[in-house]
Amino acid sequence: MSGGRRAALIAAAAIAVAALAWRVGRRPSVPSPIQQYSYVDARQCQACHAVIHRDYQHVGMARSFAPAPNASLIEDYERNNRLFHAGSGRHYQMLRRGGCVFQRRYEVDSHGAEVNVFEQEAMYADGATEIDGPLPVNTDGGLIANGEPIGASGLRQVHEIVLQLRGQAGDRQVPGNPKVGYTQLYGAPGTAGVSILSR
């Protein structure tokens, strides 16, 4: 190849690279999904998705997060608060004690005594896991709001904790200047990960 021809090819390639760089540089920047979207209360979706909203109200998950003061009569912690699951032989009970709601699970031995008793405060029923509660959970809406991007859920959780600790979470910012955040992720069978971040 002659020197003039080589110089012309190099000049043409340089012009093509410059034109491509110019075109790429002119593209509008695409905001990241985290910047573009944030948690939306389900009531805001009701106007456009009325049928889905209406149907969802009839599934157990929708009713399981009813705040305790607004709970239906089935959640009466005085009388209708027990369930026996015959398949497992376990008894379940919801009760209120000291202003808190507890879930209790136990079995009955051959003498009628309660055994294998497990009791835990049902913090979600009192709003403790809300953004302004003492133990906020899923401040960005969790998997219900963000979907399940396989492999990226853990990173999304860590990103949310970083925003919270920096005070940059906007409308979903936990009040009170949080100092520690915790993420927990369960993956394929037998795989789990926990991250604890602090400042």
C-alpha positions as YAML, in Angstrom:
chain: A
units: angstrom
residues:
- id: 1
  name: MET
  ca: [0.00, 0.00, 0.00]
- id: 2
  name: SER
  ca: [1.37, 3.36, -0.97]
- id: 3
  name: GLY
  ca: [2.09, 6.06, 1.64]
- id: 4
  name: GLY
  ca: [-0.65, 8.36, 0.27]
- id: 5
  name: ARG
  ca: [-3.23, 5.63, 0.37]
- id: 6
  name: ARG
  ca: [-2.24, 4.65, 3.92]
- id: 7
  name: ALA
  ca: [-2.51, 8.28, 5.07]
- id: 8
  name: ALA
  ca: [-5.97, 8.57, 3.47]
- id: 9
  name: LEU
  ca: [-7.18, 5.41, 5.27]
- id: 10
  name: ILE
  ca: [-5.79, 6.62, 8.59]
- id: 11
  name: ALA
  ca: [-7.44, 10.02, 8.09]
- id: 12
  name: ALA
  ca: [-10.77, 8.36, 7.16]
- id: 13
  name: ALA
  ca: [-10.58, 6.11, 10.23]
- id: 14
  name: ALA
  ca: [-9.80, 9.07, 12.48]
- id: 15
  name: ILE
  ca: [-12.77, 11.00, 11.08]
- id: 16
  name: ALA
  ca: [-15.06, 7.98, 11.58]
- id: 17
  name: VAL
  ca: [-13.90, 7.58, 15.21]
- id: 18
  name: ALA
  ca: [-14.35, 11.31, 15.85]
- id: 19
  name: ALA
  ca: [-17.84, 11.26, 14.31]
- id: 20
  name: LEU
  ca: [-18.82, 8.24, 16.41]
- id: 21
  name: ALA
  ca: [-17.47, 9.86, 19.59]
- id: 22
  name: TRP
  ca: [-19.35, 13.07, 18.78]
- id: 23
  name: ARG
  ca: [-22.60, 11.15, 18.20]
- id: 24
  name: VAL
  ca: [-22.26, 9.11, 21.39]
- id: 25
  name: GLY
  ca: [-21.42, 12.26, 23.36]
- id: 26
  name: ARG
  ca: [-24.64, 13.93, 22.13]
- id: 27
  name: ARG
  ca: [-26.91, 11.14, 23.37]
- id: 28
  name: PRO
  ca: [-29.01, 12.23, 26.31]
- id: 29
  name: SER
  ca: [-27.90, 10.58, 29.50]
- id: 30
  name: VAL
  ca: [-30.33, 7.95, 30.71]
- id: 31
  name: PRO
  ca: [-31.09, 8.30, 34.41]
- id: 32
  name: SER
  ca: [-30.53, 5.21, 36.46]
- id: 33
  name: PRO
  ca: [-33.73, 3.42, 37.55]
- id: 34
  name: ILE
  ca: [-32.96, 4.34, 41.15]
- id: 35
  name: GLN
  ca: [-32.88, 8.05, 40.24]
- id: 36
  name: GLN
  ca: [-35.87, 7.78, 37.91]
- id: 37
  name: TYR
  ca: [-38.23, 5.79, 40.10]
- id: 38
  name: SER
  ca: [-38.97, 5.59, 43.78]
- id: 39
  name: TYR
  ca: [-41.47, 3.81, 46.01]
- id: 40
  name: VAL
  ca: [-45.09, 4.39, 45.10]
- id: 41
  name: ASP
  ca: [-47.86, 3.69, 47.57]
- id: 42
  name: ALA
  ca: [-50.29, 1.07, 46.21]
- id: 43
  name: ARG
  ca: [-53.19, 3.50, 46.60]
- id: 44
  name: GLN
  ca: [-51.64, 5.69, 43.91]
- id: 45
  name: CYS
  ca: [-51.81, 2.79, 41.45]
- id: 46
  name: GLN
  ca: [-55.49, 2.10, 42.15]
- id: 47
  name: ALA
  ca: [-56.83, 4.69, 39.67]
- id: 48
  name: CYS
  ca: [-55.11, 3.10, 36.64]
- id: 49
  name: HIS
  ca: [-55.11, -0.51, 37.85]
- id: 50
  name: ALA
  ca: [-58.49, -0.73, 39.56]
- id: 51
  name: VAL
  ca: [-59.17, -4.38, 38.67]
- id: 52
  name: ILE
  ca: [-55.77, -5.59, 39.88]
- id: 53
  name: HIS
  ca: [-56.13, -3.52, 43.06]
- id: 54
  name: ARG
  ca: [-59.65, -4.86, 43.71]
- id: 55
  name: ASP
  ca: [-58.67, -8.50, 43.09]
- id: 56
  name: TYR
  ca: [-55.54, -8.22, 45.24]
- id: 57
  name: GLN
  ca: [-57.63, -7.20, 48.24]
- id: 58
  name: HIS
  ca: [-59.07, -10.75, 48.27]
- id: 59
  name: VAL
  ca: [-55.78, -12.63, 48.63]
- id: 60
  name: GLY
  ca: [-54.21, -13.51, 51.96]
- id: 61
  name: MET
  ca: [-51.06, -11.46, 51.41]
- id: 62
  name: ALA
  ca: [-53.06, -8.24, 51.03]
- id: 63
  name: ARG
  ca: [-54.88, -8.86, 54.29]
- id: 64
  name: SER
  ca: [-51.81, -10.08, 56.17]
- id: 65
  name: PHE
  ca: [-50.35, -6.59, 56.45]
- id: 66
  name: ALA
  ca: [-53.45, -4.85, 57.79]
- id: 67
  name: PRO
  ca: [-52.46, -2.54, 60.63]
- id: 68
  name: ALA
  ca: [-53.66, -3.98, 63.94]
- id: 69
  name: PRO
  ca: [-56.06, -1.10, 64.77]
- id: 70
  name: ASN
  ca: [-57.80, -1.54, 61.38]
- id: 71
  name: ALA
  ca: [-57.79, -5.33, 61.42]
- id: 72
  name: SER
  ca: [-60.88, -7.32, 60.58]
- id: 73
  name: LEU
  ca: [-62.80, -9.27, 63.25]
- id: 74
  name: ILE
  ca: [-60.86, -12.43, 62.48]
- id: 75
  name: GLU
  ca: [-57.90, -10.66, 64.07]
- id: 76
  name: ASP
  ca: [-59.66, -10.29, 67.41]
- id: 77
  name: TYR
  ca: [-56.86, -11.01, 69.89]
- id: 78
  name: GLU
  ca: [-59.28, -11.92, 72.69]
- id: 79
  name: ARG
  ca: [-61.56, -14.65, 71.23]
- id: 80
  name: ASN
  ca: [-60.94, -15.67, 67.58]
- id: 81
  name: ASN
  ca: [-57.18, -15.74, 67.93]
- id: 82
  name: ARG
  ca: [-56.29, -19.44, 67.59]
- id: 83
  name: LEU
  ca: [-55.67, -21.78, 64.69]
- id: 84
  name: PHE
  ca: [-54.80, -25.47, 64.73]
- id: 85
  name: HIS
  ca: [-52.98, -26.87, 61.68]
- id: 86
  name: ALA
  ca: [-53.78, -30.59, 61.68]
- id: 87
  name: GLY
  ca: [-51.14, -31.49, 59.09]
- id: 88
  name: SER
  ca: [-48.27, -30.31, 61.28]
- id: 89
  name: GLY
  ca: [-49.92, -30.70, 64.68]
- id: 90
  name: ARG
  ca: [-49.11, -27.07, 65.45]
- id: 91
  name: HIS
  ca: [-51.23, -24.51, 67.21]
- id: 92
  name: TYR
  ca: [-51.00, -20.80, 66.36]
- id: 93
  name: GLN
  ca: [-52.24, -17.89, 68.40]
- id: 94
  name: MET
  ca: [-52.18, -14.10, 68.01]
- id: 95
  name: LEU
  ca: [-52.38, -12.10, 71.22]
- id: 96
  name: ARG
  ca: [-51.90, -8.59, 72.52]
- id: 97
  name: ARG
  ca: [-49.77, -7.99, 75.58]
- id: 98
  name: GLY
  ca: [-48.34, -4.74, 76.92]
- id: 99
  name: GLY
  ca: [-49.64, -2.82, 73.91]
- id: 100
  name: CYS
  ca: [-47.80, -5.12, 71.46]
- id: 101
  name: VAL
  ca: [-49.05, -7.90, 69.19]
- id: 102
  name: PHE
  ca: [-47.42, -11.36, 69.44]
- id: 103
  name: GLN
  ca: [-47.59, -14.48, 67.31]
- id: 104
  name: ARG
  ca: [-47.29, -17.70, 69.26]
- id: 105
  name: ARG
  ca: [-46.72, -21.23, 67.93]
- id: 106
  name: TYR
  ca: [-46.75, -24.42, 69.97]
- id: 107
  name: GLU
  ca: [-47.49, -28.15, 69.97]
- id: 108
  name: VAL
  ca: [-49.26, -30.25, 72.59]
- id: 109
  name: ASP
  ca: [-47.66, -33.39, 74.01]
- id: 110
  name: SER
  ca: [-49.44, -36.61, 75.06]
- id: 111
  name: HIS
  ca: [-50.17, -35.12, 78.51]
- id: 112
  name: GLY
  ca: [-51.80, -32.00, 77.07]
- id: 113
  name: ALA
  ca: [-48.90, -29.72, 77.97]
- id: 114
  name: GLU
  ca: [-47.67, -27.08, 75.54]
- id: 115
  name: VAL
  ca: [-44.23, -27.93, 74.10]
- id: 116
  name: ASN
  ca: [-41.95, -26.44, 71.43]
- id: 117
  name: VAL
  ca: [-43.35, -23.00, 72.20]
- id: 118
  name: PHE
  ca: [-42.13, -20.15, 70.02]
- id: 119
  name: GLU
  ca: [-43.35, -16.61, 70.48]
- id: 120
  name: GLN
  ca: [-42.34, -13.47, 68.65]
- id: 121
  name: GLU
  ca: [-43.57, -9.92, 68.53]
- id: 122
  name: ALA
  ca: [-45.47, -9.27, 65.28]
- id: 123
  name: MET
  ca: [-43.90, -5.87, 64.79]
- id: 124
  name: TYR
  ca: [-45.47, -5.29, 61.36]
- id: 125
  name: ALA
  ca: [-48.95, -5.35, 62.92]
- id: 126
  name: ASP
  ca: [-48.16, -2.29, 65.04]
- id: 127
  name: GLY
  ca: [-46.43, -0.37, 62.24]
- id: 128
  name: ALA
  ca: [-42.96, -0.88, 63.75]
- id: 129
  name: THR
  ca: [-41.51, -1.75, 60.34]
- id: 130
  name: GLU
  ca: [-42.88, 1.37, 58.63]
- id: 131
  name: ILE
  ca: [-40.43, 4.09, 57.55]
- id: 132
  name: ASP
  ca: [-41.08, 6.10, 60.71]
- id: 133
  name: GLY
  ca: [-41.27, 3.05, 62.99]
- id: 134
  name: PRO
  ca: [-38.51, 1.86, 65.33]
- id: 135
  name: LEU
  ca: [-37.34, -0.85, 62.85]
- id: 136
  name: PRO
  ca: [-37.94, 0.29, 59.23]
- id: 137
  name: VAL
  ca: [-37.96, -2.57, 56.72]
- id: 138
  name: ASN
  ca: [-37.89, -2.40, 52.89]
- id: 139
  name: THR
  ca: [-37.69, 1.37, 52.78]
- id: 140
  name: ASP
  ca: [-37.58, 1.27, 48.98]
- id: 141
  name: GLY
  ca: [-40.60, -1.02, 48.73]
- id: 142
  name: GLY
  ca: [-38.61, -4.27, 48.64]
- id: 143
  name: LEU
  ca: [-39.27, -6.92, 46.00]
- id: 144
  name: ILE
  ca: [-42.93, -5.91, 45.65]
- id: 145
  name: ALA
  ca: [-41.91, -2.46, 44.39]
- id: 146
  name: ASN
  ca: [-38.66, -3.37, 42.62]
- id: 147
  name: GLY
  ca: [-39.22, -6.87, 41.27]
- id: 148
  name: GLU
  ca: [-36.67, -9.67, 41.52]
- id: 149
  name: PRO
  ca: [-33.69, -8.85, 39.30]
- id: 150
  name: ILE
  ca: [-31.90, -12.16, 39.85]
- id: 151
  name: GLY
  ca: [-28.38, -11.48, 41.05]
- id: 152
  name: ALA
  ca: [-28.97, -7.74, 41.48]
- id: 153
  name: SER
  ca: [-31.32, -7.77, 44.48]
- id: 154
  name: GLY
  ca: [-28.45, -7.78, 46.97]
- id: 155
  name: LEU
  ca: [-26.81, -4.82, 45.25]
- id: 156
  name: ARG
  ca: [-30.14, -2.95, 45.23]
- id: 157
  name: GLN
  ca: [-30.49, -3.54, 48.97]
- id: 158
  name: VAL
  ca: [-26.95, -2.32, 49.70]
- id: 159
  name: HIS
  ca: [-27.54, 0.75, 47.50]
- id: 160
  name: GLU
  ca: [-30.69, 1.59, 49.47]
- id: 161
  name: ILE
  ca: [-28.84, 1.26, 52.79]
- id: 162
  name: VAL
  ca: [-26.05, 3.53, 51.52]
- id: 163
  name: LEU
  ca: [-28.62, 6.16, 50.49]
- id: 164
  name: GLN
  ca: [-30.26, 5.91, 53.91]
- id: 165
  name: LEU
  ca: [-26.97, 6.24, 55.79]
- id: 166
  name: ARG
  ca: [-25.96, 9.24, 53.66]
- id: 167
  name: GLY
  ca: [-29.36, 10.89, 54.17]
- id: 168
  name: GLN
  ca: [-29.99, 10.84, 50.41]
- id: 169
  name: ALA
  ca: [-33.11, 8.64, 50.19]
- id: 170
  name: GLY
  ca: [-35.52, 11.51, 49.50]
- id: 171
  name: ASP
  ca: [-39.19, 10.81, 50.30]
- id: 172
  name: ARG
  ca: [-38.34, 7.41, 51.75]
- id: 173
  name: GLN
  ca: [-35.60, 8.70, 54.07]
- id: 174
  name: VAL
  ca: [-35.73, 7.13, 57.52]
- id: 175
  name: PRO
  ca: [-35.98, 9.92, 60.09]
- id: 176
  name: GLY
  ca: [-33.56, 10.25, 62.99]
- id: 177
  name: ASN
  ca: [-30.21, 10.12, 61.16]
- id: 178
  name: PRO
  ca: [-29.78, 6.30, 60.87]
- id: 179
  name: LYS
  ca: [-26.35, 4.91, 61.75]
- id: 180
  name: VAL
  ca: [-26.62, 1.18, 60.83]
- id: 181
  name: GLY
  ca: [-28.31, -0.72, 58.01]
- id: 182
  name: TYR
  ca: [-28.82, -4.46, 57.49]
- id: 183
  name: THR
  ca: [-29.57, -6.41, 54.32]
- id: 184
  name: GLN
  ca: [-30.44, -10.07, 54.01]
- id: 185
  name: LEU
  ca: [-30.67, -12.02, 50.79]
- id: 186
  name: TYR
  ca: [-31.61, -15.62, 50.08]
- id: 187
  name: GLY
  ca: [-30.64, -17.07, 46.73]
- id: 188
  name: ALA
  ca: [-30.43, -20.55, 45.31]
- id: 189
  name: PRO
  ca: [-31.01, -23.37, 47.82]
- id: 190
  name: GLY
  ca: [-28.49, -23.04, 50.60]
- id: 191
  name: THR
  ca: [-27.23, -19.61, 49.57]
- id: 192
  name: ALA
  ca: [-27.71, -16.58, 51.78]
- id: 193
  name: GLY
  ca: [-25.94, -13.28, 52.29]
- id: 194
  name: VAL
  ca: [-26.02, -10.60, 54.95]
- id: 195
  name: SER
  ca: [-24.50, -7.12, 54.79]
- id: 196
  name: ILE
  ca: [-24.26, -4.81, 57.78]
- id: 197
  name: LEU
  ca: [-23.30, -1.24, 56.91]
- id: 198
  name: SER
  ca: [-22.60, 1.58, 59.33]
- id: 199
  name: ARG
  ca: [-21.19, 5.06, 59.34]
...
